[in-house]
Amino acid sequence: MNGLIKLLIKSLSLAVVLLFIGISLSHAAELQKITNAKLINNPANDGDSFFVEGDGKPLHIRLYFVDCPETSVGSKSDAQRVREQMRYFGLPGVERTIHFGNEAKTFAASILAKPFTIHTAFASALGRSAKGRIYGFITTSDGDDFASLLVKNGFARTYGIGRETPDGVSRAEMIERLRDIEISAILKRVGIWSECEPDQIAELRSKQRSEDQELKELQGQVKKALSPKNLLDLNTASKEELQSIKGIGPVLAERIIASRPYRVVDDLLKVKGISAKTLEKIRPYVAAGKE
């Protein structure tokens, strides 16, 4: 059991690192309080993200600090997300991950059936949502922090964006509190943790870290390939070199050459035939001198 506790603490530390990576300065704005908010029944609701009515307006709230399993898989990115969650929680398969995502959704609906309080700075939390989702804290009708309740009942992990809480608890301290609550839920084997497979969790998380590192290295290679020294210089590139870029034909290449010099890539907008949309397609492949 001691070995399991140590493993879980180490794994939680990884989540904390990811939490800090995901933090944006925009979340330092002052929180606004919305009382007597109500849950809006919507198929897109899940355990940590839901539509609510506050101050007579519909809002799509995404909780700070926590992450619940997904409730469905509608795309490749969703599938990758569910697999990552499955590995974190040490579950036997994606089916059980989806199952507990729906359990978290049901839990949220029951707790938020009574009016609650929202604190939000209206910071964007788009993620995979196509509409205006915002980060927020929710205090239940009983005065509990809802994110903490999710973790306590084994329906969420400590993960994601965080900031100082409405009652002045620092981000770092809140992380530590949630980590402690999560470890308690693990040891009690409540919620998702009731089906955690201790003997496999280390292997599953190791596999996830390996894939994450591989992706990071690939992104680094792509970034290096597109570094300025490998881009076409708008001020010196030949007509043939410019035509190697998709979307630039012989006429446009001649216009680009005739409009030299370029101080910045945005100067391409002065070239007849290059719109803002065209510029964004060209931008990854060109540079203006030592810009």
mmCIF file of C-alpha atoms in Angstrom, residues 33-190:
data_model
loop_
_atom_site.group_PDB
_atom_site.id
_atom_site.type_symbol
_atom_site.label_atom_id
_atom_site.label_comp_id
_atom_site.label_asym_id
_atom_site.label_seq_id
_atom_site.Cartn_x
_atom_site.Cartn_y
_atom_site.Cartn_z
ATOM 1 C CA LYS A 33 -20.053 37.201 -8.408
ATOM 2 C CA ILE A 34 -23.296 35.852 -9.865
ATOM 3 C CA THR A 35 -25.841 34.628 -7.327
ATOM 4 C CA ASN A 36 -28.927 32.407 -7.739
ATOM 5 C CA ALA A 37 -27.571 30.807 -10.900
ATOM 6 C CA LYS A 38 -29.443 27.825 -12.299
ATOM 7 C CA LEU A 39 -28.372 24.816 -14.316
ATOM 8 C CA ILE A 40 -29.721 24.682 -17.885
ATOM 9 C CA ASN A 41 -30.477 21.199 -19.165
ATOM 10 C CA ASN A 42 -28.260 20.721 -22.218
ATOM 11 C CA PRO A 43 -26.892 17.535 -23.854
ATOM 12 C CA ALA A 44 -23.417 19.139 -23.900
ATOM 13 C CA ASN A 45 -23.277 19.355 -20.105
ATOM 14 C CA ASP A 46 -20.805 17.073 -18.356
ATOM 15 C CA GLY A 47 -19.152 16.861 -14.962
ATOM 16 C CA ASP A 48 -16.938 19.950 -15.195
ATOM 17 C CA SER A 49 -18.607 22.026 -17.923
ATOM 18 C CA PHE A 50 -22.243 23.066 -18.143
ATOM 19 C CA PHE A 51 -24.704 25.661 -19.358
ATOM 20 C CA VAL A 52 -26.196 27.852 -16.663
ATOM 21 C CA GLU A 53 -28.417 30.872 -16.345
ATOM 22 C CA GLY A 54 -26.911 33.750 -14.394
ATOM 23 C CA ASP A 55 -28.175 37.308 -14.146
ATOM 24 C CA GLY A 56 -30.779 36.407 -16.754
ATOM 25 C CA LYS A 57 -28.149 35.378 -19.310
ATOM 26 C CA PRO A 58 -27.024 31.945 -20.540
ATOM 27 C CA LEU A 59 -23.407 31.130 -19.694
ATOM 28 C CA HIS A 60 -21.250 28.101 -20.475
ATOM 29 C CA ILE A 61 -19.085 27.522 -17.399
ATOM 30 C CA ARG A 62 -15.909 25.421 -17.292
ATOM 31 C CA LEU A 63 -14.667 24.748 -13.761
ATOM 32 C CA TYR A 64 -11.214 25.822 -12.676
ATOM 33 C CA PHE A 65 -8.699 23.252 -11.398
ATOM 34 C CA VAL A 66 -10.454 19.955 -12.224
ATOM 35 C CA ASP A 67 -11.091 17.552 -15.086
ATOM 36 C CA CYS A 68 -13.805 14.889 -15.321
ATOM 37 C CA PRO A 69 -13.783 12.056 -17.875
ATOM 38 C CA GLU A 70 -15.469 12.720 -21.203
ATOM 39 C CA THR A 71 -19.053 11.574 -21.746
ATOM 40 C CA SER A 72 -18.690 10.685 -25.423
ATOM 41 C CA VAL A 73 -16.205 10.411 -28.273
ATOM 42 C CA GLY A 74 -17.048 12.454 -31.351
ATOM 43 C CA SER A 75 -13.637 13.059 -32.891
ATOM 44 C CA LYS A 76 -10.057 11.834 -32.966
ATOM 45 C CA SER A 77 -9.039 14.456 -30.401
ATOM 46 C CA ASP A 78 -11.873 13.279 -28.120
ATOM 47 C CA ALA A 79 -10.634 9.698 -28.440
ATOM 48 C CA GLN A 80 -7.088 10.751 -27.545
ATOM 49 C CA ARG A 81 -8.420 12.703 -24.578
ATOM 50 C CA VAL A 82 -10.421 9.723 -23.296
ATOM 51 C CA ARG A 83 -7.398 7.448 -23.671
ATOM 52 C CA GLU A 84 -5.266 9.867 -21.666
ATOM 53 C CA GLN A 85 -7.924 10.011 -18.938
ATOM 54 C CA MET A 86 -8.229 6.225 -18.911
ATOM 55 C CA ARG A 87 -4.497 5.929 -18.325
ATOM 56 C CA TYR A 88 -4.445 8.560 -15.599
ATOM 57 C CA PHE A 89 -7.250 6.927 -13.618
ATOM 58 C CA GLY A 90 -5.933 3.409 -14.254
ATOM 59 C CA LEU A 91 -9.209 2.186 -15.725
ATOM 60 C CA PRO A 92 -9.553 -1.109 -17.623
ATOM 61 C CA GLY A 93 -10.878 0.480 -20.837
ATOM 62 C CA VAL A 94 -12.306 3.540 -22.540
ATOM 63 C CA GLU A 95 -15.840 2.209 -22.041
ATOM 64 C CA ARG A 96 -15.488 2.540 -18.276
ATOM 65 C CA THR A 97 -13.944 5.985 -18.713
ATOM 66 C CA ILE A 98 -17.014 7.147 -20.641
ATOM 67 C CA HIS A 99 -19.215 5.458 -18.024
ATOM 68 C CA PHE A 100 -17.654 7.464 -15.208
ATOM 69 C CA GLY A 101 -17.849 10.612 -17.321
ATOM 70 C CA ASN A 102 -21.603 10.143 -17.402
ATOM 71 C CA GLU A 103 -21.616 9.346 -13.683
ATOM 72 C CA ALA A 104 -19.876 12.678 -13.075
ATOM 73 C CA LYS A 105 -22.475 14.407 -15.275
ATOM 74 C CA THR A 106 -25.302 12.880 -13.224
ATOM 75 C CA PHE A 107 -23.577 13.897 -9.995
ATOM 76 C CA ALA A 108 -23.227 17.478 -11.245
ATOM 77 C CA ALA A 109 -26.889 17.649 -12.243
ATOM 78 C CA SER A 110 -27.980 16.467 -8.786
ATOM 79 C CA ILE A 111 -25.746 18.861 -6.840
ATOM 80 C CA LEU A 112 -26.567 21.842 -9.065
ATOM 81 C CA ALA A 113 -30.317 21.204 -9.017
ATOM 82 C CA LYS A 114 -30.561 23.980 -6.415
ATOM 83 C CA PRO A 115 -29.515 27.596 -7.165
ATOM 84 C CA PHE A 116 -25.781 28.203 -6.771
ATOM 85 C CA THR A 117 -23.216 30.987 -6.906
ATOM 86 C CA ILE A 118 -20.719 31.578 -9.725
ATOM 87 C CA HIS A 119 -17.486 33.544 -9.560
ATOM 88 C CA THR A 120 -15.943 34.282 -12.941
ATOM 89 C CA ALA A 121 -13.604 36.737 -14.644
ATOM 90 C CA PHE A 122 -15.081 35.698 -18.015
ATOM 91 C CA ALA A 123 -11.727 34.269 -19.135
ATOM 92 C CA SER A 124 -12.085 32.209 -22.305
ATOM 93 C CA ALA A 125 -12.136 28.444 -21.914
ATOM 94 C CA LEU A 126 -12.876 27.416 -25.478
ATOM 95 C CA GLY A 127 -10.892 24.159 -25.528
ATOM 96 C CA ARG A 128 -12.814 21.776 -27.782
ATOM 97 C CA SER A 129 -15.978 23.881 -27.457
ATOM 98 C CA ALA A 130 -16.988 25.889 -30.507
ATOM 99 C CA LYS A 131 -18.829 28.504 -28.443
ATOM 100 C CA GLY A 132 -18.048 30.995 -25.696
ATOM 101 C CA ARG A 133 -17.150 28.845 -22.730
ATOM 102 C CA ILE A 134 -15.674 30.666 -19.724
ATOM 103 C CA TYR A 135 -13.781 29.561 -16.606
ATOM 104 C CA GLY A 136 -15.449 29.874 -13.243
ATOM 105 C CA PHE A 137 -15.820 28.718 -9.654
ATOM 106 C CA ILE A 138 -19.133 27.345 -8.390
ATOM 107 C CA THR A 139 -20.273 27.420 -4.780
ATOM 108 C CA THR A 140 -23.187 25.074 -4.125
ATOM 109 C CA SER A 141 -26.363 25.916 -2.191
ATOM 110 C CA ASP A 142 -24.705 24.240 0.827
ATOM 111 C CA GLY A 143 -21.682 26.528 0.570
ATOM 112 C CA ASP A 144 -19.278 23.906 -0.830
ATOM 113 C CA ASP A 145 -16.762 24.414 -3.618
ATOM 114 C CA PHE A 146 -18.131 22.218 -6.386
ATOM 115 C CA ALA A 147 -14.742 21.368 -7.900
ATOM 116 C CA SER A 148 -13.608 20.043 -4.522
ATOM 117 C CA LEU A 149 -16.794 17.966 -4.246
ATOM 118 C CA LEU A 150 -16.085 16.344 -7.599
ATOM 119 C CA VAL A 151 -12.583 15.357 -6.513
ATOM 120 C CA LYS A 152 -13.758 14.235 -3.065
ATOM 121 C CA ASN A 153 -16.343 11.892 -4.582
ATOM 122 C CA GLY A 154 -13.887 10.448 -7.085
ATOM 123 C CA PHE A 155 -15.361 12.026 -10.213
ATOM 124 C CA ALA A 156 -12.489 14.332 -11.164
ATOM 125 C CA ARG A 157 -8.738 14.804 -11.009
ATOM 126 C CA THR A 158 -6.698 17.887 -10.131
ATOM 127 C CA TYR A 159 -5.882 19.171 -13.595
ATOM 128 C CA GLY A 160 -6.243 22.248 -15.808
ATOM 129 C CA ILE A 161 -6.350 26.007 -15.423
ATOM 130 C CA GLY A 162 -6.327 27.544 -11.933
ATOM 131 C CA ARG A 163 -6.228 30.907 -10.181
ATOM 132 C CA GLU A 164 -6.777 32.486 -6.750
ATOM 133 C CA THR A 165 -10.150 31.416 -5.375
ATOM 134 C CA PRO A 166 -13.031 33.776 -4.490
ATOM 135 C CA ASP A 167 -12.189 33.503 -0.782
ATOM 136 C CA GLY A 168 -8.538 34.383 -1.305
ATOM 137 C CA VAL A 169 -6.884 30.950 -1.371
ATOM 138 C CA SER A 170 -3.807 31.134 -3.590
ATOM 139 C CA ARG A 171 -3.569 29.003 -6.699
ATOM 140 C CA ALA A 172 -0.661 27.016 -5.279
ATOM 141 C CA GLU A 173 -2.456 26.326 -1.996
ATOM 142 C CA MET A 174 -5.643 25.298 -3.801
ATOM 143 C CA ILE A 175 -3.659 22.825 -5.863
ATOM 144 C CA GLU A 176 -2.227 21.287 -2.707
ATOM 145 C CA ARG A 177 -5.657 21.045 -1.097
ATOM 146 C CA LEU A 178 -7.128 19.325 -4.127
ATOM 147 C CA ARG A 179 -4.166 16.958 -4.332
ATOM 148 C CA ASP A 180 -4.792 15.924 -0.719
ATOM 149 C CA ILE A 181 -8.491 15.429 -1.412
ATOM 150 C CA GLU A 182 -7.675 13.344 -4.483
ATOM 151 C CA ILE A 183 -5.288 11.087 -2.566
ATOM 152 C CA SER A 184 -7.993 10.579 0.061
ATOM 153 C CA ALA A 185 -10.493 9.596 -2.644
ATOM 154 C CA ILE A 186 -7.969 7.171 -4.129
ATOM 155 C CA LEU A 187 -7.355 5.454 -0.802
ATOM 156 C CA LYS A 188 -11.089 5.238 -0.116
ATOM 157 C CA ARG A 189 -11.609 3.880 -3.667
ATOM 158 C CA VAL A 190 -14.650 6.037 -4.303
#
